[in-house]
PDB file of C-alpha atoms and ligand atoms in Angstrom:
ATOM      1  CA  MET A 270     -17.490  44.307  67.183  1.00 67.00           C
ATOM      2  CA  ARG A 271     -15.407  45.752  64.412  1.00 76.00           C
ATOM      3  CA  PRO A 272     -16.598  44.678  60.949  1.00 83.00           C
ATOM      4  CA  SER A 273     -14.100  42.665  58.920  1.00 89.00           C
ATOM      5  CA  LEU A 274     -12.566  43.971  55.696  1.00 92.00           C
ATOM      6  CA  HIS A 275     -14.758  41.509  53.888  1.00 93.00           C
ATOM      7  CA  GLU A 276     -17.928  42.903  55.500  1.00 94.00           C
ATOM      8  CA  ILE A 277     -16.854  46.462  54.758  1.00 95.00           C
ATOM      9  CA  PHE A 278     -16.418  45.609  51.091  1.00 96.00           C
ATOM     10  CA  GLN A 279     -19.784  43.861  50.892  1.00 95.00           C
ATOM     11  CA  LYS A 280     -21.585  46.787  52.524  1.00 95.00           C
ATOM     12  CA  THR A 281     -19.845  49.328  50.325  1.00 96.00           C
ATOM     13  CA  TYR A 282     -20.613  47.249  47.245  1.00 96.00           C
ATOM     14  CA  ARG A 283     -24.328  47.282  48.186  1.00 96.00           C
ATOM     15  CA  GLU A 284     -24.315  51.064  48.473  1.00 94.00           C
ATOM     16  CA  LEU A 285     -22.642  51.402  45.098  1.00 94.00           C
ATOM     17  CA  ARG A 286     -24.674  48.735  43.288  1.00 94.00           C
ATOM     18  CA  PRO A 287     -27.942  48.162  45.151  1.00 94.00           C
ATOM     19  CA  ARG A 288     -29.415  45.558  42.822  1.00 95.00           C
ATOM     20  CA  ALA A 289     -26.439  43.852  41.218  1.00 93.00           C
ATOM     21  CA  PRO A 290     -25.558  40.345  42.358  1.00 94.00           C
ATOM     22  CA  MET A 291     -22.954  40.185  45.096  1.00 94.00           C
ATOM     23  CA  PRO A 292     -19.589  39.082  43.704  1.00 95.00           C
ATOM     24  CA  GLN A 293     -17.178  36.857  45.557  1.00 95.00           C
ATOM     25  CA  PHE A 294     -14.665  38.875  47.516  1.00 95.00           C
ATOM     26  CA  ARG A 295     -11.119  38.144  48.404  1.00 93.00           C
ATOM     27  CA  VAL A 296      -9.831  41.052  50.404  1.00 94.00           C
ATOM     28  CA  GLU A 297      -6.621  41.035  52.360  1.00 91.00           C
ATOM     29  CA  PHE A 298      -4.017  43.213  53.958  1.00 89.00           C
ATOM     30  CA  TYR A 299      -0.799  42.993  52.020  1.00 86.00           C
ATOM     31  CA  PRO A 300       2.784  44.063  52.825  1.00 79.00           C
ATOM     32  CA  PHE A 301       3.380  46.519  50.017  1.00 77.00           C
ATOM     33  CA  ALA A 302       6.418  48.777  50.366  1.00 71.00           C
ATOM     34  CA  ASN A 303       4.050  51.744  50.345  1.00 73.00           C
ATOM     35  CA  VAL A 304       0.497  52.790  51.134  1.00 77.00           C
ATOM     36  CA  ASN A 305      -0.641  50.917  48.090  1.00 82.00           C
ATOM     37  CA  ASN A 306      -4.079  49.437  47.445  1.00 87.00           C
ATOM     38  CA  THR A 307      -5.028  47.348  44.457  1.00 88.00           C
ATOM     39  CA  ILE A 308      -8.222  45.869  43.129  1.00 91.00           C
ATOM     40  CA  ARG A 309      -9.030  43.501  40.316  1.00 91.00           C
ATOM     41  CA  LEU A 310     -12.271  42.126  38.964  1.00 91.00           C
ATOM     42  CA  ARG A 311     -12.061  38.851  37.132  1.00 90.00           C
ATOM     43  CA  ASP A 312     -14.790  36.268  36.433  1.00 87.00           C
ATOM     44  CA  SER A 313     -17.069  38.276  38.762  1.00 87.00           C
ATOM     45  CA  LYS A 314     -14.605  37.800  41.588  1.00 94.00           C
ATOM     46  CA  ILE A 315     -13.120  40.803  43.322  1.00 94.00           C
ATOM     47  CA  HIS A 316      -9.571  40.580  44.601  1.00 93.00           C
ATOM     48  CA  ALA A 317      -8.430  43.544  46.648  1.00 93.00           C
ATOM     49  CA  ARG A 318      -5.209  44.127  48.492  1.00 92.00           C
ATOM     50  CA  ILE A 319      -4.975  46.811  51.098  1.00 91.00           C
ATOM     51  CA  SER A 320      -1.635  48.031  52.365  1.00 88.00           C
ATOM     52  CA  ASP A 321      -0.978  46.483  55.763  1.00 84.00           C
ATOM     53  CA  LEU A 322       0.051  49.967  56.864  1.00 84.00           C
ATOM     54  CA  LEU A 323      -3.686  50.596  57.068  1.00 88.00           C
ATOM     55  CA  GLU A 324      -4.409  47.592  59.252  1.00 85.00           C
ATOM     56  CA  GLY A 325      -5.115  49.733  62.292  1.00 84.00           C
ATOM     57  CA  ALA A 326      -7.074  52.380  60.402  1.00 89.00           C
ATOM     58  CA  PRO A 327     -10.502  53.412  61.743  1.00 91.00           C
ATOM     59  CA  GLY A 328     -13.534  51.771  60.167  1.00 92.00           C
ATOM     60  CA  ASN A 329     -14.585  54.851  58.233  1.00 93.00           C
ATOM     61  CA  VAL A 330     -11.161  55.063  56.601  1.00 93.00           C
ATOM     62  CA  LEU A 331     -11.399  51.425  55.515  1.00 94.00           C
ATOM     63  CA  GLU A 332     -14.867  52.174  54.174  1.00 95.00           C
ATOM     64  CA  ALA A 333     -13.414  55.077  52.226  1.00 94.00           C
ATOM     65  CA  ILE A 334     -10.777  52.789  50.698  1.00 94.00           C
ATOM     66  CA  ALA A 335     -13.394  50.179  49.818  1.00 96.00           C
ATOM     67  CA  HIS A 336     -15.502  52.872  48.200  1.00 95.00           C
ATOM     68  CA  ILE A 337     -12.600  54.292  46.183  1.00 92.00           C
ATOM     69  CA  LEU A 338     -11.456  50.871  44.956  1.00 93.00           C
ATOM     70  CA  LEU A 339     -14.930  49.606  44.079  1.00 95.00           C
ATOM     71  CA  ALA A 340     -15.831  52.871  42.370  1.00 93.00           C
ATOM     72  CA  LYS A 341     -12.673  52.518  40.326  1.00 89.00           C
ATOM     73  CA  VAL A 342     -13.339  48.955  39.270  1.00 91.00           C
ATOM     74  CA  TYR A 343     -16.996  49.666  38.372  1.00 93.00           C
ATOM     75  CA  HIS A 344     -16.262  53.019  36.728  1.00 90.00           C
ATOM     76  CA  ARG A 345     -18.295  55.080  39.173  1.00 91.00           C
ATOM     77  CA  PRO A 346     -17.396  58.554  40.381  1.00 91.00           C
ATOM     78  CA  VAL A 347     -15.567  58.597  43.719  1.00 89.00           C
ATOM     79  CA  GLU A 348     -17.462  60.537  46.369  1.00 93.00           C
ATOM     80  CA  ALA A 349     -15.492  63.548  47.538  1.00 92.00           C
ATOM     81  CA  ALA A 350     -16.085  62.794  51.224  1.00 94.00           C
ATOM     82  CA  HIS A 351     -14.503  59.360  50.896  1.00 93.00           C
ATOM     83  CA  ALA A 352     -11.609  60.655  48.831  1.00 90.00           C
ATOM     84  CA  SER A 353     -10.749  63.385  51.315  1.00 91.00           C
ATOM     85  CA  ARG A 354     -11.139  61.110  54.359  1.00 93.00           C
ATOM     86  CA  PHE A 355      -8.669  58.673  52.856  1.00 90.00           C
ATOM     87  CA  ARG A 356      -6.250  61.428  51.817  1.00 87.00           C
ATOM     88  CA  ARG A 357      -6.318  63.014  55.267  1.00 90.00           C
ATOM     89  CA  TYR A 358      -5.624  59.699  56.931  1.00 90.00           C
ATOM     90  CA  VAL A 359      -2.680  58.796  54.692  1.00 85.00           C
ATOM     91  CA  ALA A 360      -1.256  62.290  55.181  1.00 84.00           C
ATOM     92  CA  SER A 361      -1.541  62.060  58.975  1.00 87.00           C
ATOM     93  CA  LYS A 362       1.712  62.218  60.882  1.00 79.00           C
ATOM     94  CA  ASP A 363       1.308  58.742  62.271  1.00 79.00           C
ATOM     95  CA  ILE A 364       0.913  57.042  58.952  1.00 81.00           C
ATOM     96  CA  ARG A 365       3.636  59.087  57.350  1.00 80.00           C
ATOM     97  CA  ALA A 366       6.094  57.977  60.021  1.00 80.00           C
ATOM     98  CA  LYS A 367       5.047  54.336  59.678  1.00 79.00           C
ATOM     99  CA  THR A 368       5.281  54.499  55.900  1.00 77.00           C
ATOM    100  CA  HIS A 369       8.740  55.984  56.060  1.00 74.00           C
ATOM    101  CA  LEU A 370       9.948  53.204  58.328  1.00 74.00           C
ATOM    102  CA  VAL A 371       8.396  50.405  56.295  1.00 74.00           C
ATOM    103  CA  ARG A 372       9.664  51.834  53.055  1.00 70.00           C
ATOM    104  CA  GLN A 373      13.177  51.827  54.453  1.00 67.00           C
ATOM    105  CA  MET A 374      12.867  48.203  55.478  1.00 66.00           C
ATOM    106  CA  ARG A 375      10.950  46.766  52.564  1.00 66.00           C
ATOM    107  CA  GLY A 376      12.366  49.111  49.997  1.00 60.00           C
ATOM    108  CA  SER A 377      15.897  47.948  50.744  1.00 56.00           C
ATOM    109  CA  LYS A 378      15.589  45.353  48.003  1.00 50.00           C
ATOM    110  CA  ARG A 379      15.740  48.127  45.480  1.00 49.00           C
ATOM    111  CA  MET A 380      19.233  48.890  46.664  1.00 52.00           C
ATOM    112  CA  GLN A 381      20.434  45.472  45.607  1.00 71.00           C
ATOM    113  CA  SER A 382      21.948  44.968  42.242  1.00 82.00           C
ATOM    114  CA  PRO A 383      21.199  42.726  39.278  1.00 89.00           C
ATOM    115  CA  ARG A 384      24.953  42.516  38.830  1.00 90.00           C
ATOM    116  CA  GLY A 385      26.439  39.619  40.730  1.00 89.00           C
ATOM    117  CA  LEU A 386      30.060  38.527  40.886  1.00 88.00           C
ATOM    118  CA  PHE A 387      29.665  36.335  37.799  1.00 91.00           C
ATOM    119  CA  TYR A 388      26.387  37.091  36.125  1.00 95.00           C
ATOM    120  CA  ASP A 389      24.394  40.213  35.364  1.00 95.00           C
ATOM    121  CA  LEU A 390      20.710  39.279  35.477  1.00 96.00           C
ATOM    122  CA  GLU A 391      19.471  42.253  33.494  1.00 93.00           C
ATOM    123  CA  GLN A 392      22.075  41.704  30.808  1.00 94.00           C
ATOM    124  CA  ILE A 393      21.005  38.055  30.534  1.00 96.00           C
ATOM    125  CA  PHE A 394      17.352  39.122  30.387  1.00 95.00           C
ATOM    126  CA  ASP A 395      18.059  41.601  27.610  1.00 93.00           C
ATOM    127  CA  GLU A 396      20.009  39.036  25.576  1.00 94.00           C
ATOM    128  CA  LEU A 397      17.280  36.408  25.931  1.00 95.00           C
ATOM    129  CA  ASN A 398      14.711  39.046  25.047  1.00 92.00           C
ATOM    130  CA  VAL A 399      16.386  39.642  21.697  1.00 91.00           C
ATOM    131  CA  ARG A 400      17.155  35.964  21.104  1.00 94.00           C
ATOM    132  CA  PHE A 401      13.676  34.610  21.818  1.00 93.00           C
ATOM    133  CA  PHE A 402      11.126  37.405  22.060  1.00 90.00           C
ATOM    134  CA  HIS A 403      12.082  40.085  19.512  1.00 88.00           C
ATOM    135  CA  GLY A 404      12.880  42.311  22.484  1.00 87.00           C
ATOM    136  CA  LEU A 405       9.200  42.541  23.344  1.00 87.00           C
ATOM    137  CA  VAL A 406       9.196  41.513  27.011  1.00 86.00           C
ATOM    138  CA  GLY A 407       9.188  44.471  29.383  1.00 86.00           C
ATOM    139  CA  ARG A 408      11.917  43.995  31.931  1.00 88.00           C
ATOM    140  CA  PRO A 409      10.995  44.530  35.592  1.00 89.00           C
ATOM    141  CA  PRO A 410      13.835  45.313  37.986  1.00 88.00           C
ATOM    142  CA  MET A 411      15.880  42.218  38.786  1.00 92.00           C
ATOM    143  CA  THR A 412      18.055  41.335  41.714  1.00 90.00           C
ATOM    144  CA  TRP A 413      20.019  38.501  43.252  1.00 91.00           C
ATOM    145  CA  SER A 414      18.469  37.324  46.515  1.00 86.00           C
ATOM    146  CA  GLN A 415      19.873  38.559  49.801  1.00 76.00           C
ATOM    147  CA  ASP A 416      20.353  35.054  51.157  1.00 72.00           C
ATOM    148  CA  ARG A 417      21.577  31.931  49.414  1.00 68.00           C
ATOM    149  CA  SER A 418      18.224  30.212  49.464  1.00 66.00           C
ATOM    150  CA  ARG A 419      17.757  26.859  47.784  1.00 65.00           C
ATOM    151  CA  ARG A 420      14.038  26.829  48.457  1.00 68.00           C
ATOM    152  CA  SER A 421      13.227  29.049  45.532  1.00 77.00           C
ATOM    153  CA  LEU A 422      15.381  29.245  42.408  1.00 86.00           C
ATOM    154  CA  ALA A 423      13.724  32.466  41.423  1.00 89.00           C
ATOM    155  CA  HIS A 424      10.489  34.225  42.094  1.00 84.00           C
ATOM    156  CA  TYR A 425       8.588  37.321  41.270  1.00 78.00           C
ATOM    157  CA  ASP A 426       8.076  39.704  44.171  1.00 75.00           C
ATOM    158  CA  PRO A 427       4.876  41.665  43.469  1.00 69.00           C
ATOM    159  CA  ALA A 428       5.376  44.019  46.404  1.00 70.00           C
ATOM    160  CA  HIS A 429       8.485  45.346  44.664  1.00 73.00           C
ATOM    161  CA  ASN A 430       7.621  44.299  41.120  1.00 76.00           C
ATOM    162  CA  THR A 431      10.985  42.586  41.051  1.00 84.00           C
ATOM    163  CA  ILE A 432      12.357  39.268  39.815  1.00 90.00           C
ATOM    164  CA  VAL A 433      14.549  37.792  42.510  1.00 91.00           C
ATOM    165  CA  VAL A 434      16.995  35.008  41.616  1.00 93.00           C
ATOM    166  CA  SER A 435      18.683  32.936  44.290  1.00 91.00           C
ATOM    167  CA  ARG A 436      22.266  34.003  44.834  1.00 90.00           C
ATOM    168  CA  ILE A 437      23.491  30.388  44.814  1.00 91.00           C
ATOM    169  CA  PHE A 438      23.518  30.622  41.005  1.00 94.00           C
ATOM    170  CA  ASP A 439      25.889  33.553  40.919  1.00 92.00           C
ATOM    171  CA  HIS A 440      28.868  31.258  40.942  1.00 91.00           C
ATOM    172  CA  ALA A 441      31.682  30.187  38.596  1.00 89.00           C
ATOM    173  CA  ARG A 442      30.591  26.530  38.894  1.00 92.00           C
ATOM    174  CA  VAL A 443      27.142  27.353  37.572  1.00 94.00           C
ATOM    175  CA  PRO A 444      27.089  27.294  33.744  1.00 96.00           C
ATOM    176  CA  ARG A 445      25.695  30.351  32.055  1.00 97.00           C
ATOM    177  CA  TYR A 446      22.926  28.351  30.381  1.00 97.00           C
ATOM    178  CA  VAL A 447      21.551  27.442  33.834  1.00 97.00           C
ATOM    179  CA  VAL A 448      21.167  31.101  34.812  1.00 97.00           C
ATOM    180  CA  GLU A 449      19.754  31.781  31.361  1.00 97.00           C
ATOM    181  CA  TYR A 450      17.227  28.996  31.799  1.00 97.00           C
ATOM    182  CA  ILE A 451      16.102  30.388  35.183  1.00 96.00           C
ATOM    183  CA  VAL A 452      15.681  33.875  33.729  1.00 96.00           C
ATOM    184  CA  TYR A 453      13.977  32.476  30.615  1.00 96.00           C
ATOM    185  CA  HIS A 454      11.511  30.650  32.845  1.00 94.00           C
ATOM    186  CA  GLU A 455      10.668  33.878  34.689  1.00 92.00           C
ATOM    187  CA  MET A 456      10.259  35.644  31.355  1.00 92.00           C
ATOM    188  CA  LEU A 457       7.705  33.046  30.339  1.00 91.00           C
ATOM    189  CA  HIS A 458       5.819  33.851  33.534  1.00 86.00           C
ATOM    190  CA  LEU A 459       5.741  37.494  32.451  1.00 85.00           C
ATOM    191  CA  ARG A 460       4.364  36.427  29.082  1.00 85.00           C
ATOM    192  CA  HIS A 461       1.807  34.025  30.551  1.00 81.00           C
ATOM    193  CA  PRO A 462       0.526  35.844  33.605  1.00 74.00           C
ATOM    194  CA  VAL A 463      -1.689  33.914  35.971  1.00 67.00           C
ATOM    195  CA  LYS A 464      -3.569  34.891  39.068  1.00 56.00           C
ATOM    196  CA  LEU A 465      -1.255  35.566  41.916  1.00 53.00           C
ATOM    197  CA  ARG A 466      -1.362  33.191  44.847  1.00 53.00           C
ATOM    198  CA  GLY A 467       0.382  35.118  47.544  1.00 51.00           C
ATOM    199  CA  SER A 468       3.701  35.983  46.007  1.00 50.00           C
ATOM    200  CA  ARG A 469       3.790  32.898  43.824  1.00 52.00           C
ATOM    201  CA  ARG A 470       2.751  32.651  40.256  1.00 54.00           C
ATOM    202  CA  CYS A 471       4.363  29.404  39.303  1.00 63.00           C
ATOM    203  CA  VAL A 472       1.675  27.908  37.102  1.00 77.00           C
ATOM    204  CA  HIS A 473       2.893  26.148  33.984  1.00 86.00           C
ATOM    205  CA  GLY A 474       0.107  25.643  31.498  1.00 84.00           C
ATOM    206  CA  PRO A 475       0.464  23.842  28.147  1.00 87.00           C
ATOM    207  CA  GLU A 476       1.419  27.029  26.261  1.00 87.00           C
ATOM    208  CA  PHE A 477       4.005  27.823  28.902  1.00 90.00           C
ATOM    209  CA  GLN A 478       5.498  24.354  28.645  1.00 92.00           C
ATOM    210  CA  ALA A 479       5.552  24.379  24.860  1.00 94.00           C
ATOM    211  CA  GLU A 480       7.410  27.659  24.869  1.00 94.00           C
ATOM    212  CA  GLU A 481       9.809  26.436  27.504  1.00 96.00           C
ATOM    213  CA  LYS A 482      10.862  23.603  25.185  1.00 96.00           C
ATOM    214  CA  LEU A 483      12.188  26.208  22.752  1.00 96.00           C
ATOM    215  CA  PHE A 484      15.075  26.838  25.114  1.00 97.00           C
ATOM    216  CA  PRO A 485      17.896  24.769  23.563  1.00 97.00           C
ATOM    217  CA  GLU A 486      19.666  23.740  26.780  1.00 97.00           C
ATOM    218  CA  LEU A 487      16.447  22.972  28.666  1.00 97.00           C
ATOM    219  CA  GLU A 488      17.302  19.355  29.507  1.00 97.00           C
ATOM    220  CA  LYS A 489      20.911  20.118  30.426  1.00 97.00           C
ATOM    221  CA  ALA A 490      19.794  22.968  32.677  1.00 96.00           C
ATOM    222  CA  LYS A 491      17.139  20.862  34.376  1.00 95.00           C
ATOM    223  CA  ALA A 492      19.663  18.074  34.924  1.00 96.00           C
ATOM    224  CA  PHE A 493      22.027  20.549  36.557  1.00 95.00           C
ATOM    225  CA  LEU A 494      19.269  21.836  38.829  1.00 93.00           C
ATOM    226  CA  ARG A 495      18.334  18.308  39.885  1.00 91.00           C
ATOM    227  CA  ARG A 496      21.900  17.705  41.037  1.00 88.00           C
ATOM    228  CA  LEU A 497      21.910  20.772  43.310  1.00 81.00           C
TER     229      LEU A 497
HETATM  230 ZN1  LIG B 582       7.528  28.715  37.265  1.00 73.94          ZN
END
């Protein structure tokens, strides 16, 4: 039977750190727009995301990725054999073709614009940045959603590092302070990062809530959103 990603990471960890205690692993395939792999160590928990483009990769390629990521997080040198195996695989014709296709599909969000018919998200972000944050918040790309979803007012899309705001708010009947409030809320998420759960990071701790109260039209905006 084929070992799971989880088993591959545990085995590779043992090779790299024979005597250290085994951390908790959360390892998953993730739909990045690219052959992208990320790893993070926090509170002795490892969270790794492997591009789902590599889902069908042979075991030794997955081992190579595990080795490279774990070496990176524990500041160990990457073995040349692993590095070249991974490079060769990503450069193979098959994977290049798949990557190209997926990038076209998933990357299409980048073609969208922060400028809607009524509101320009990036302009609103920049104004709020000056008004509330001394211009200190780094602005990720922003875009109006493709569909007119009511399920999510706005969210952060880590695969594209983009803030997506539902297009229903790009409308003359929506007051500017409502769009400002939605963007302000997302800015607070940038300032108070939390662990990602899937693509959501909607956790509102006490500091977050205190800072949210500094938005003057908070209650009016919330009342508007409740009436939607
Ligand atoms: Zn939130």
